[in-house]
Coordinates of C-alpha atoms in Angstrom, one line a residue:
Chain A
X732 CA 0.0 0.0 0.0
X733 CA 1.3 3.4 -1.0
X734 CA 0.6 4.8 2.5
X735 CA 2.8 2.2 4.0
X736 CA 5.7 2.8 1.6
X737 CA 6.1 6.5 2.4
X738 CA 5.7 6.5 6.2
X739 CA 9.4 6.3 6.6
X740 CA 9.8 9.5 4.6
X741 CA 7.8 11.4 7.1
X742 CA 9.7 9.9 10.0
X743 CA 12.9 11.1 8.5
X744 CA 11.4 14.5 7.9
X745 CA 10.4 14.8 11.6
X746 CA 13.8 13.7 12.8
X747 CA 15.5 16.2 10.5
X748 CA 13.4 19.2 11.5
X749 CA 15.5 22.0 13.0
X750 CA 14.3 23.7 16.2
X751 CA 10.8 24.9 15.5
X752 CA 10.9 28.5 14.2
X753 CA 7.4 29.2 15.4
X754 CA 6.9 27.5 18.6
X755 CA 3.7 29.2 19.8
X756 CA 2.6 27.7 23.0
X757 CA -1.0 27.3 22.1
X758 CA -2.7 24.0 21.5
X759 CA -2.4 24.1 17.8
X760 CA 1.3 24.4 17.5
X761 CA 1.9 20.8 16.6
X762 CA -0.8 21.0 14.0
X763 CA 0.8 24.1 12.4
X764 CA 4.3 22.5 12.4
X765 CA 2.8 19.3 10.9
X766 CA 1.1 21.2 8.1
X767 CA 4.3 23.1 7.3
X768 CA 6.1 19.8 7.3
X769 CA 3.8 17.7 5.2
X770 CA 2.6 20.4 2.8
X771 CA 5.1 19.2 0.2
X772 CA 4.2 15.6 0.7
X773 CA 0.5 16.2 0.5
X774 CA 1.0 18.1 -2.8
X775 CA 3.2 15.3 -4.2
X776 CA 0.6 12.7 -3.2
X777 CA -2.2 14.6 -4.9
X778 CA -0.1 14.9 -8.1
X779 CA 0.9 11.2 -7.8
X780 CA -2.8 10.1 -7.5
X781 CA -3.7 12.3 -10.4
X782 CA -1.0 10.8 -12.6
X783 CA -1.9 7.3 -11.4
X784 CA -5.6 7.9 -12.3
X785 CA -4.5 9.1 -15.8
X786 CA -2.3 6.1 -16.3
X787 CA -5.1 3.8 -15.3
X788 CA -7.5 5.5 -17.6
X789 CA -5.1 4.9 -20.5
X790 CA -5.4 1.1 -20.0
X791 CA -9.1 0.9 -19.3
X792 CA -12.0 1.7 -21.6
X793 CA -14.4 2.9 -18.9
X794 CA -12.4 4.9 -16.4
X795 CA -13.2 4.1 -12.9
X796 CA -14.5 6.9 -10.7
X797 CA -12.0 8.0 -8.1
X798 CA -13.0 8.3 -4.4
X799 CA -12.8 12.1 -4.7
X800 CA -15.2 12.2 -7.6
X801 CA -17.7 9.9 -5.9
X802 CA -17.9 11.7 -2.6
X803 CA -21.4 12.5 -1.6
Chain B
X706 CA -41.3 37.4 22.1
X707 CA -39.0 36.2 24.9
X708 CA -35.7 35.2 23.3
X709 CA -33.1 33.1 25.2
X710 CA -29.4 33.0 24.2
X711 CA -28.1 29.6 23.4
X712 CA -25.4 29.1 26.0
X713 CA -23.4 27.0 23.6
X714 CA -22.9 29.7 21.0
X715 CA -20.6 32.1 22.8
X716 CA -17.3 31.0 21.5
X717 CA -17.4 32.7 18.2
X718 CA -17.7 36.5 18.5
X719 CA -19.0 36.5 14.9
X720 CA -22.6 35.9 16.2
X721 CA -24.8 34.3 18.8
X722 CA -27.8 31.9 18.5
X723 CA -31.1 32.6 20.2
X724 CA -34.3 30.6 20.7
X725 CA -37.6 32.4 20.8
X726 CA -40.3 29.9 21.3
X727 CA -40.0 27.5 18.4
X728 CA -38.0 30.0 16.4
X729 CA -34.2 29.9 16.1
X730 CA -32.3 33.1 15.3
X731 CA -28.6 33.9 14.8
X732 CA -27.0 37.4 14.9
X733 CA -24.2 38.3 12.4
X734 CA -21.9 40.9 13.9
X735 CA -20.4 43.7 11.7
X736 CA -16.9 42.3 11.8
X737 CA -17.9 39.3 9.7
X738 CA -20.8 40.9 7.8
X739 CA -18.6 41.1 4.6
X740 CA -17.8 37.4 4.8
X741 CA -21.4 36.5 5.4
X742 CA -22.5 38.7 2.4
X743 CA -20.0 37.0 0.1
X744 CA -21.1 33.6 1.4
X745 CA -24.7 34.5 0.7
X746 CA -24.3 36.3 -2.6
X747 CA -21.6 34.0 -4.1
X748 CA -24.1 31.2 -4.2
X749 CA -22.3 28.8 -1.8
X750 CA -24.8 29.2 1.0
X751 CA -27.8 28.6 -1.2
X752 CA -26.1 25.7 -2.9
X753 CA -25.3 24.0 0.4
X754 CA -28.8 24.6 1.7
X755 CA -30.3 23.4 -1.5
X756 CA -28.3 20.1 -1.3
X757 CA -29.4 19.6 2.3
X758 CA -25.8 19.9 3.6
X759 CA -26.4 23.1 5.6
X760 CA -29.4 24.0 7.7
X761 CA -31.7 26.6 6.1
X762 CA -31.5 30.3 6.7
X763 CA -33.5 33.4 5.9
X764 CA -32.8 37.0 6.9
X765 CA -35.2 38.2 9.6
X766 CA -36.2 41.4 11.3
X767 CA -34.0 42.2 14.3
X768 CA -36.7 43.9 16.4
X769 CA -38.1 40.7 17.6
X770 CA -34.9 40.0 19.5
X771 CA -34.8 43.4 21.3
X772 CA -31.5 44.2 23.0
X773 CA -30.2 40.7 22.1
X774 CA -29.7 41.8 18.5
X775 CA -28.1 45.2 19.3
X776 CA -25.1 45.9 17.2
X777 CA -25.6 43.1 14.8
X778 CA -25.5 43.6 11.0
X779 CA -27.9 40.8 10.2
X780 CA -30.3 38.4 11.9
X781 CA -30.9 35.0 10.4
X782 CA -33.7 32.7 11.2
X783 CA -33.2 28.9 11.0
X784 CA -35.5 26.0 11.0
X785 CA -35.3 24.1 14.3
X786 CA -33.2 21.0 14.3
X787 CA -35.6 18.2 15.5
X788 CA -33.3 17.0 18.3
X789 CA -30.0 18.5 19.4
X790 CA -27.4 15.8 20.0
X791 CA -23.8 16.0 20.9
X792 CA -20.8 14.0 19.6
X793 CA -20.4 12.1 22.8
X794 CA -23.9 10.7 22.3
X795 CA -23.4 9.6 18.7
X796 CA -23.0 6.0 17.6
X797 CA -19.8 5.2 15.7
X798 CA -21.6 5.4 12.3
X799 CA -23.1 8.7 13.2
X800 CA -19.7 10.1 14.2
X801 CA -18.2 8.8 11.0
X802 CA -21.0 10.3 9.0
X803 CA -20.5 13.6 10.7
X804 CA -16.7 13.5 10.0
X805 CA -17.3 12.9 6.3
X806 CA -19.9 15.6 6.2
X807 CA -17.6 18.1 7.7
X808 CA -14.9 17.3 5.1
X809 CA -17.4 17.4 2.3
X810 CA -18.6 20.9 3.4
X811 CA -15.0 22.1 3.6
X812 CA -14.2 20.7 0.2
X813 CA -17.3 22.3 -1.3
X814 CA -16.3 25.6 0.4
X815 CA -12.8 25.5 -1.1
X816 CA -14.3 24.9 -4.5
X817 CA -16.2 28.2 -4.1
X818 CA -13.2 30.1 -2.7
X819 CA -14.1 29.8 1.0
X820 CA -12.7 27.9 3.9
X821 CA -13.9 26.8 7.3
X822 CA -12.5 28.7 10.3
X823 CA -13.0 25.7 12.7
X824 CA -13.7 22.0 12.7
X825 CA -15.9 21.6 15.8
X826 CA -18.1 18.5 15.8
X827 CA -20.8 20.5 17.7
X828 CA -21.4 22.2 14.4
X829 CA -22.9 19.0 13.0
X830 CA -26.5 18.0 13.9
X831 CA -28.6 15.2 12.5
X832 CA -32.1 14.8 11.0
X833 CA -32.4 11.1 11.4
X834 CA -29.0 9.8 10.1
X835 CA -28.7 12.7 7.7
X836 CA -26.0 15.2 8.9
X837 CA -26.5 18.9 8.7
X838 CA -23.9 21.6 9.1
X839 CA -25.4 24.3 11.3
X840 CA -22.9 27.2 11.5
X841 CA -23.3 29.8 8.8
X842 CA -20.5 31.9 10.3
X843 CA -17.8 29.3 9.9
X844 CA -17.3 30.2 6.3
X845 CA -14.6 32.8 5.4
X846 CA -12.7 33.8 2.3
X847 CA -9.9 31.4 1.6
X848 CA -6.5 33.1 1.3
X849 CA -3.9 31.3 -0.8
X850 CA -1.4 29.5 1.3
X851 CA -3.3 29.7 4.6
X852 CA -3.1 26.6 6.8
X853 CA -6.1 24.5 7.9
X854 CA -6.9 26.3 11.1
X855 CA -9.3 23.6 12.3
X856 CA -6.9 20.8 11.7
X857 CA -6.1 20.0 15.4
X858 CA -9.8 20.4 16.2
X859 CA -10.8 18.0 13.4
X860 CA -8.3 15.4 14.7
X861 CA -9.5 15.8 18.3
X862 CA -13.3 15.8 17.6
X863 CA -13.6 13.5 14.6
X864 CA -10.5 11.5 13.7
X865 CA -9.2 10.4 17.1
X866 CA -12.5 9.3 18.6
X867 CA -13.1 7.2 15.4
X868 CA -9.6 5.7 15.6
X869 CA -10.2 4.8 19.3
X870 CA -13.1 2.6 18.3
X871 CA -11.8 1.4 14.9
X872 CA -8.3 0.5 16.1
X873 CA -8.7 -0.3 19.8
X874 CA -12.3 -1.4 20.0
X875 CA -13.1 1.3 22.6
X876 CA -16.2 3.5 22.4
X877 CA -15.2 7.1 22.5
X878 CA -18.4 8.4 24.1
X879 CA -17.3 8.5 27.8
X880 CA -13.9 10.0 27.1
X881 CA -15.4 12.6 24.8
X882 CA -18.1 13.4 27.3
X883 CA -15.4 14.0 30.0
X884 CA -13.3 16.0 27.6
X885 CA -15.5 18.3 25.5
X886 CA -12.7 19.4 23.2
X887 CA -12.2 15.8 22.1
X888 CA -9.2 13.4 22.3
X889 CA -5.8 15.1 21.8
X890 CA -3.2 13.5 19.5
X891 CA -0.7 13.4 22.3
X892 CA -3.3 11.4 24.4
X893 CA -4.1 8.9 21.7
X894 CA -0.6 8.4 20.3
X895 CA 0.8 6.4 23.3
X896 CA -2.1 4.0 23.0
X897 CA -1.3 3.1 19.4
X898 CA 1.1 0.4 18.3
X899 CA 3.7 0.5 15.5
X900 CA 1.3 -1.4 13.3
X901 CA -1.3 1.4 13.5
X902 CA 1.5 3.7 12.4
X903 CA 1.9 1.9 9.1
X904 CA -1.0 4.1 8.0
X905 CA 0.1 7.4 6.6
X906 CA -2.9 9.1 8.1
X907 CA -2.2 7.8 11.6
X908 CA 1.5 8.5 11.4
X909 CA 1.1 12.1 10.4
X910 CA -2.2 13.3 12.0
X911 CA -1.7 11.4 15.3
X912 CA 1.9 10.4 16.0
X913 CA 3.8 13.1 14.2
X914 CA 1.4 15.8 15.4
X915 CA 1.7 14.6 18.9
X916 CA 5.5 14.5 18.6
X917 CA 5.6 18.0 17.2
X918 CA 3.3 19.3 19.9
X919 CA 5.5 17.9 22.6
X920 CA 8.6 19.2 20.9
X921 CA 7.1 22.7 20.7
X922 CA 6.3 22.6 24.4
X923 CA 9.9 21.7 25.2
X924 CA 11.1 24.5 22.9
X925 CA 9.7 27.1 25.3
X926 CA 8.8 30.6 24.3
X927 CA 8.0 31.6 20.7
X928 CA 11.1 32.4 18.8
X929 CA 9.3 33.9 15.8
X930 CA 5.9 34.9 14.7
X931 CA 6.4 33.5 11.2
X932 CA 3.2 31.8 10.0
X933 CA 3.5 28.5 8.1
X934 CA 1.9 28.2 4.8
X935 CA 0.0 25.3 3.1
X936 CA -0.6 25.4 -0.7
X937 CA -4.3 24.8 -1.7
X938 CA -3.4 21.6 -3.5
X939 CA -1.9 20.3 -0.2
X940 CA -4.9 21.4 1.8
X941 CA -7.2 19.6 -0.6
X942 CA -4.9 16.6 -0.5
X943 CA -5.1 16.5 3.3
X944 CA -8.9 16.8 3.3
X945 CA -9.4 14.2 0.6
X946 CA -6.9 11.9 2.2
X947 CA -8.7 12.0 5.5
X948 CA -12.0 11.5 3.7
X949 CA -10.7 8.3 2.0
X950 CA -9.2 7.0 5.2
X951 CA -12.3 7.7 7.4
X952 CA -14.7 6.3 4.9
X953 CA -13.0 2.9 5.3
X954 CA -13.1 2.9 9.2
X955 CA -15.3 0.4 10.9
X956 CA -15.7 -0.5 14.6
X957 CA -13.2 -3.1 15.6
X958 CA -15.0 -6.4 15.7
X959 CA -16.1 -7.0 19.3
X960 CA -18.8 -9.0 20.9
X961 CA -21.3 -6.6 22.4
X962 CA -23.5 -7.1 25.3
X963 CA -26.6 -7.6 23.3
X964 CA -25.7 -7.0 19.7
X965 CA -27.7 -10.0 18.7
X966 CA -30.4 -9.4 21.3
X967 CA -33.3 -8.9 18.9
X968 CA -32.6 -12.2 17.2
X969 CA -31.5 -14.1 20.2
X970 CA -33.6 -13.4 23.2
X971 CA -36.2 -15.0 25.4
X972 CA -39.3 -13.8 23.4
X973 CA -41.3 -16.0 21.2
X974 CA -42.2 -14.6 17.8
X975 CA -45.8 -14.3 18.7
X976 CA -44.8 -12.0 21.6
X977 CA -42.8 -9.8 19.4
X978 CA -45.8 -9.5 17.0
X979 CA -48.1 -8.6 19.9
X980 CA -45.6 -6.0 21.1
X981 CA -45.4 -4.5 17.6
X982 CA -49.2 -4.4 17.4
X983 CA -49.5 -2.7 20.8
X984 CA -46.9 -0.1 20.0
X985 CA -48.6 0.5 16.6
X986 CA -51.9 1.0 18.3
X987 CA -50.6 3.7 20.7
X988 CA -48.6 5.4 17.9
X989 CA -51.6 5.4 15.5
X990 CA -53.7 7.1 18.2
X991 CA -51.1 9.6 19.4
X992 CA -49.5 10.4 16.0
X993 CA -46.2 11.6 17.6
X994 CA -44.1 14.0 15.6
X995 CA -41.2 13.0 17.8
X996 CA -41.1 9.6 19.5
X997 CA -38.3 8.4 21.9
X998 CA -37.5 4.7 21.9
X999 CA -35.7 4.2 25.2
X1000 CA -33.6 1.0 24.9
X1001 CA -34.2 0.8 21.2
X1002 CA -31.9 -2.2 20.6
X1003 CA -31.7 -2.7 16.8
X1004 CA -34.9 -0.7 16.2
X1005 CA -37.5 -3.5 15.7
X1006 CA -40.2 -1.5 17.6
X1007 CA -39.2 1.8 16.1
X1008 CA -39.9 0.2 12.7
X1009 CA -43.3 -0.7 14.0
X1010 CA -43.8 2.8 15.2
X1011 CA -42.8 4.3 11.8
X1012 CA -45.2 1.8 10.2
X1013 CA -48.0 3.2 12.4
X1014 CA -47.3 6.8 11.6
X1015 CA -44.5 8.1 13.9
X1016 CA -42.8 10.9 12.0
X1017 CA -39.4 11.0 13.7
X1018 CA -37.8 8.8 16.3
X1019 CA -34.7 9.2 18.5
X1020 CA -33.6 5.8 19.7
X1021 CA -31.4 5.5 22.8
X1022 CA -29.4 2.4 23.8
X1023 CA -26.5 1.5 26.0
X1024 CA -25.2 -1.1 23.6
X1025 CA -23.0 0.1 20.8
X1026 CA -23.5 -3.0 18.6
X1027 CA -27.3 -2.5 18.8
X1028 CA -27.0 1.1 17.8
X1029 CA -24.9 0.1 14.7
X1030 CA -27.7 -2.4 13.8
X1031 CA -30.3 0.3 14.2
X1032 CA -28.2 2.8 12.1
X1033 CA -28.0 0.3 9.2
X1034 CA -31.7 -0.6 9.5
X1035 CA -32.9 3.0 9.0
X1036 CA -30.0 4.7 7.1
X1037 CA -31.0 5.6 3.6
X1038 CA -34.7 5.1 4.3
X1039 CA -37.4 7.8 4.4
X1040 CA -37.8 7.2 8.1
X1041 CA -35.7 9.6 10.2
X1042 CA -34.3 7.6 13.0
X1043 CA -31.4 9.0 15.2
X1044 CA -29.5 6.3 17.2
X1045 CA -27.9 7.8 20.3
X1046 CA -25.8 6.2 23.0
X1047 CA -27.3 6.5 26.5
X1048 CA -26.6 5.1 29.9
X1049 CA -30.0 5.8 31.4
X1050 CA -28.6 5.6 34.9
X1051 CA -26.2 8.4 34.0
X1052 CA -27.5 10.5 31.1
X1053 CA -25.6 13.4 29.6
X1054 CA -25.3 16.2 32.1
X1055 CA -25.4 20.0 31.6
X1056 CA -21.7 20.8 31.2
X1057 CA -19.0 22.9 29.6
X1058 CA -18.6 26.6 30.5
X1059 CA -20.7 27.6 33.5
X1060 CA -22.3 24.1 33.2
X1061 CA -24.6 25.4 30.5
X1062 CA -22.6 25.3 27.3
X1063 CA -23.9 21.7 26.5
X1064 CA -27.4 20.9 27.7
X1065 CA -28.2 17.9 29.8
X1066 CA -30.4 15.3 28.3
X1067 CA -33.4 16.3 30.5
X1068 CA -33.3 19.8 29.1
X1069 CA -33.4 18.5 25.5
X1070 CA -35.6 15.4 26.0
X1071 CA -39.1 16.5 25.3
X1072 CA -41.0 14.0 23.0
X1073 CA -44.6 13.6 22.0
X1074 CA -44.5 10.0 23.1
X1075 CA -42.1 7.2 24.1
X1076 CA -41.7 3.5 24.2
X1077 CA -39.6 1.8 26.8
X1078 CA -39.6 -1.9 26.1
X1079 CA -37.5 -4.4 27.9
X1080 CA -36.0 -1.4 29.7
X1081 CA -37.3 -0.9 33.3
X1082 CA -35.7 -4.1 34.8
X1083 CA -32.3 -3.0 33.6
X1084 CA -32.6 0.2 35.6
X1085 CA -34.7 -1.0 38.5
X1086 CA -32.8 -4.3 39.1
X1087 CA -29.4 -4.0 37.5
X1088 CA -28.8 -0.4 38.6
X1089 CA -30.9 -0.4 41.9
X1090 CA -33.0 2.6 40.9
X1091 CA -36.4 2.5 42.7
X1092 CA -39.3 1.9 40.3
X1093 CA -41.0 5.2 41.3
X1094 CA -37.9 7.1 40.2
X1095 CA -37.6 5.1 37.0
X1096 CA -41.2 6.1 36.1
X1097 CA -40.7 9.7 37.1
X1098 CA -37.7 9.9 34.8
X1099 CA -39.5 8.2 31.9
X1100 CA -42.8 10.2 32.2
X1101 CA -40.9 13.5 32.4
X1102 CA -39.8 12.9 28.8
X1103 CA -43.1 12.3 27.2
X1104 CA -46.8 12.7 28.2
X1105 CA -47.8 9.4 26.8
X1106 CA -46.3 6.1 25.7
X1107 CA -45.9 2.4 26.2
X1108 CA -43.8 0.9 29.0
X1109 CA -43.1 -2.9 29.3
X1110 CA -42.9 -4.5 32.7
X1111 CA -41.2 -7.9 32.9
X1112 CA -42.0 -9.8 36.1
X1113 CA -39.4 -11.5 38.3
X1114 CA -40.2 -14.8 36.7
X1115 CA -39.1 -13.5 33.3
X1116 CA -35.9 -15.2 32.0
X1117 CA -34.2 -11.9 31.4
X1118 CA -35.0 -10.7 34.9
X1119 CA -33.8 -14.0 36.3
X1120 CA -30.6 -13.6 34.4
X1121 CA -30.1 -10.2 36.1
X1122 CA -31.0 -11.6 39.5
X1123 CA -28.7 -14.6 39.1
X1124 CA -25.7 -12.4 39.5
X1125 CA -26.8 -10.8 42.7
X1126 CA -28.9 -10.9 45.8
X1127 CA -32.6 -10.2 45.3
X1128 CA -33.0 -7.0 47.3
X1129 CA -36.2 -6.0 45.4
X1130 CA -39.2 -7.3 47.3
X1131 CA -41.3 -4.5 45.9
X1132 CA -40.6 -5.4 42.2
X1133 CA -44.0 -6.6 41.2
X1134 CA -46.6 -6.0 38.6
X1135 CA -49.1 -4.7 41.2
X1136 CA -46.6 -2.2 42.6
X1137 CA -45.6 -1.1 39.1
X1138 CA -49.2 -0.5 38.1
X1139 CA -50.0 1.3 41.3
X1140 CA -47.0 3.6 40.8
X1141 CA -47.8 4.3 37.2
X1142 CA -51.5 4.7 37.9
X1143 CA -50.6 7.4 40.5
X1144 CA -48.8 9.3 37.8
X1145 CA -50.9 8.8 34.7
X1146 CA -54.0 7.4 33.3
X1147 CA -53.6 3.8 32.2
X1148 CA -55.2 3.7 28.8
X1149 CA -54.7 0.0 28.1
X1150 CA -52.6 -2.9 29.3
X1151 CA -52.0 -6.3 27.9
X1152 CA -50.1 -9.4 29.0
X1153 CA -47.8 -10.6 26.3
X1154 CA -47.5 -14.3 27.1
X1155 CA -47.2 -17.2 29.4
X1156 CA -44.3 -15.6 31.2
X1157 CA -46.4 -12.7 32.0
X1158 CA -44.7 -9.6 30.5
X1159 CA -47.1 -6.6 30.7
X1160 CA -47.4 -3.8 28.3
X1161 CA -49.0 -0.6 29.6
X1162 CA -50.1 2.4 27.6
X1163 CA -50.0 5.5 29.8
X1164 CA -51.3 9.0 29.3
X1165 CA -50.4 11.7 31.8
X1166 CA -51.5 14.6 29.6
X1167 CA -54.9 15.0 31.4
X1168 CA -53.9 13.7 34.8
X1169 CA -51.6 16.6 35.5

């Protein structure tokens, strides 16, 4: 599973983080730091999913709906 | 018109909610008037309302609210939500539905150039199993690169409670009820194993967030006020990733107390049919707009009540498996059934700020009728609550209804008594009828079978 292949990447990222530059002491600090850290990953994953969907579409006559398209 | 401020609406200075009789109003303060106008005029508000994702709203005259509306730019009037419920009362499937709904509303908002300023689960209410977003002032213009401000709140109030049940098999209700902000990542993370962290979602939103939170606390005072940024593509990716992940979550398989109760109990089929007919007769006569099914199990008798004309039912049960059965039975049907978790011996209290932010069950629980089948012995015997107090509690919720009394000889009562000393000499049909008769008119009663279970239809509406 793709999720399971890239978890190590995030682990490395966390380990490699320098001292937090914006260590607000409110409850959302961890959330902010996380979003700053994974923003690039999240973008890459979206792009990856998009290319994967296009690649799959090339090899199938009736393209399957993605989860994002089928949300209700 | 005597308007009352909703004590749960104080946190956002953008506006307050008021109840005036059956009408619900919301003030919109000048600071956010521009955001509201854009939300209204850009089409998103009407689109969400039209699709049934957001509770309806129409602009109303402020004078009816008197001083309460002073200083506001607009007053909105909303249709009343049939029954206010809180996340710590939701079954797993309701909570999951609420989480997906929140994400869907946020994604729809981003499509239209808006974002949500928070991610509180208290902004979701239900009509049956259909979720409704209820806060029109959560929508603000999206600014390119801004982070998801509600991220931690979403994790605490949606993701983490769901993970607790899906990964560890623990219902989140009691924890959430004791911690109204939800379950923090740094509280959940130590409970998860390395296997759980093979999931990207868990690794990032729980474990990494908890680690970064702890690290920031160790780092001490702020060293900079630089604000992190998050590209729109990444924000959408996070929301869609969480949606895909949560959509697959299911409760960890666990044997529940009476998950198979309806299909594996001591009643004969003929008794169940007689019970359905008795409930149907009361419902057909009373025609309740809102019926409570106390101890609803998997919803057999709620189904009978719907068949007889009940318009809306809130089902309460202690057993999480039974609630899941009930959710699946009514979800997607035209019959609005809301399955809520309730320990009747310890119902939701009034709590939060000044003990009034979240209302207790008694304050919200006013139904047109109720059914309490196979219920009273669980409270009177298993929880030692005297029968007069059981009846006072039940009758306070609805002026009429059906209550079932199982005698001591009943196998289910025997099972309860087998585990303990019989300290209930007054638990008898005669005493039950005398206590009920002193509180309400007994319209009709019927013995179900050879083991002597008794159904009683009461009506206190004319007996004071």
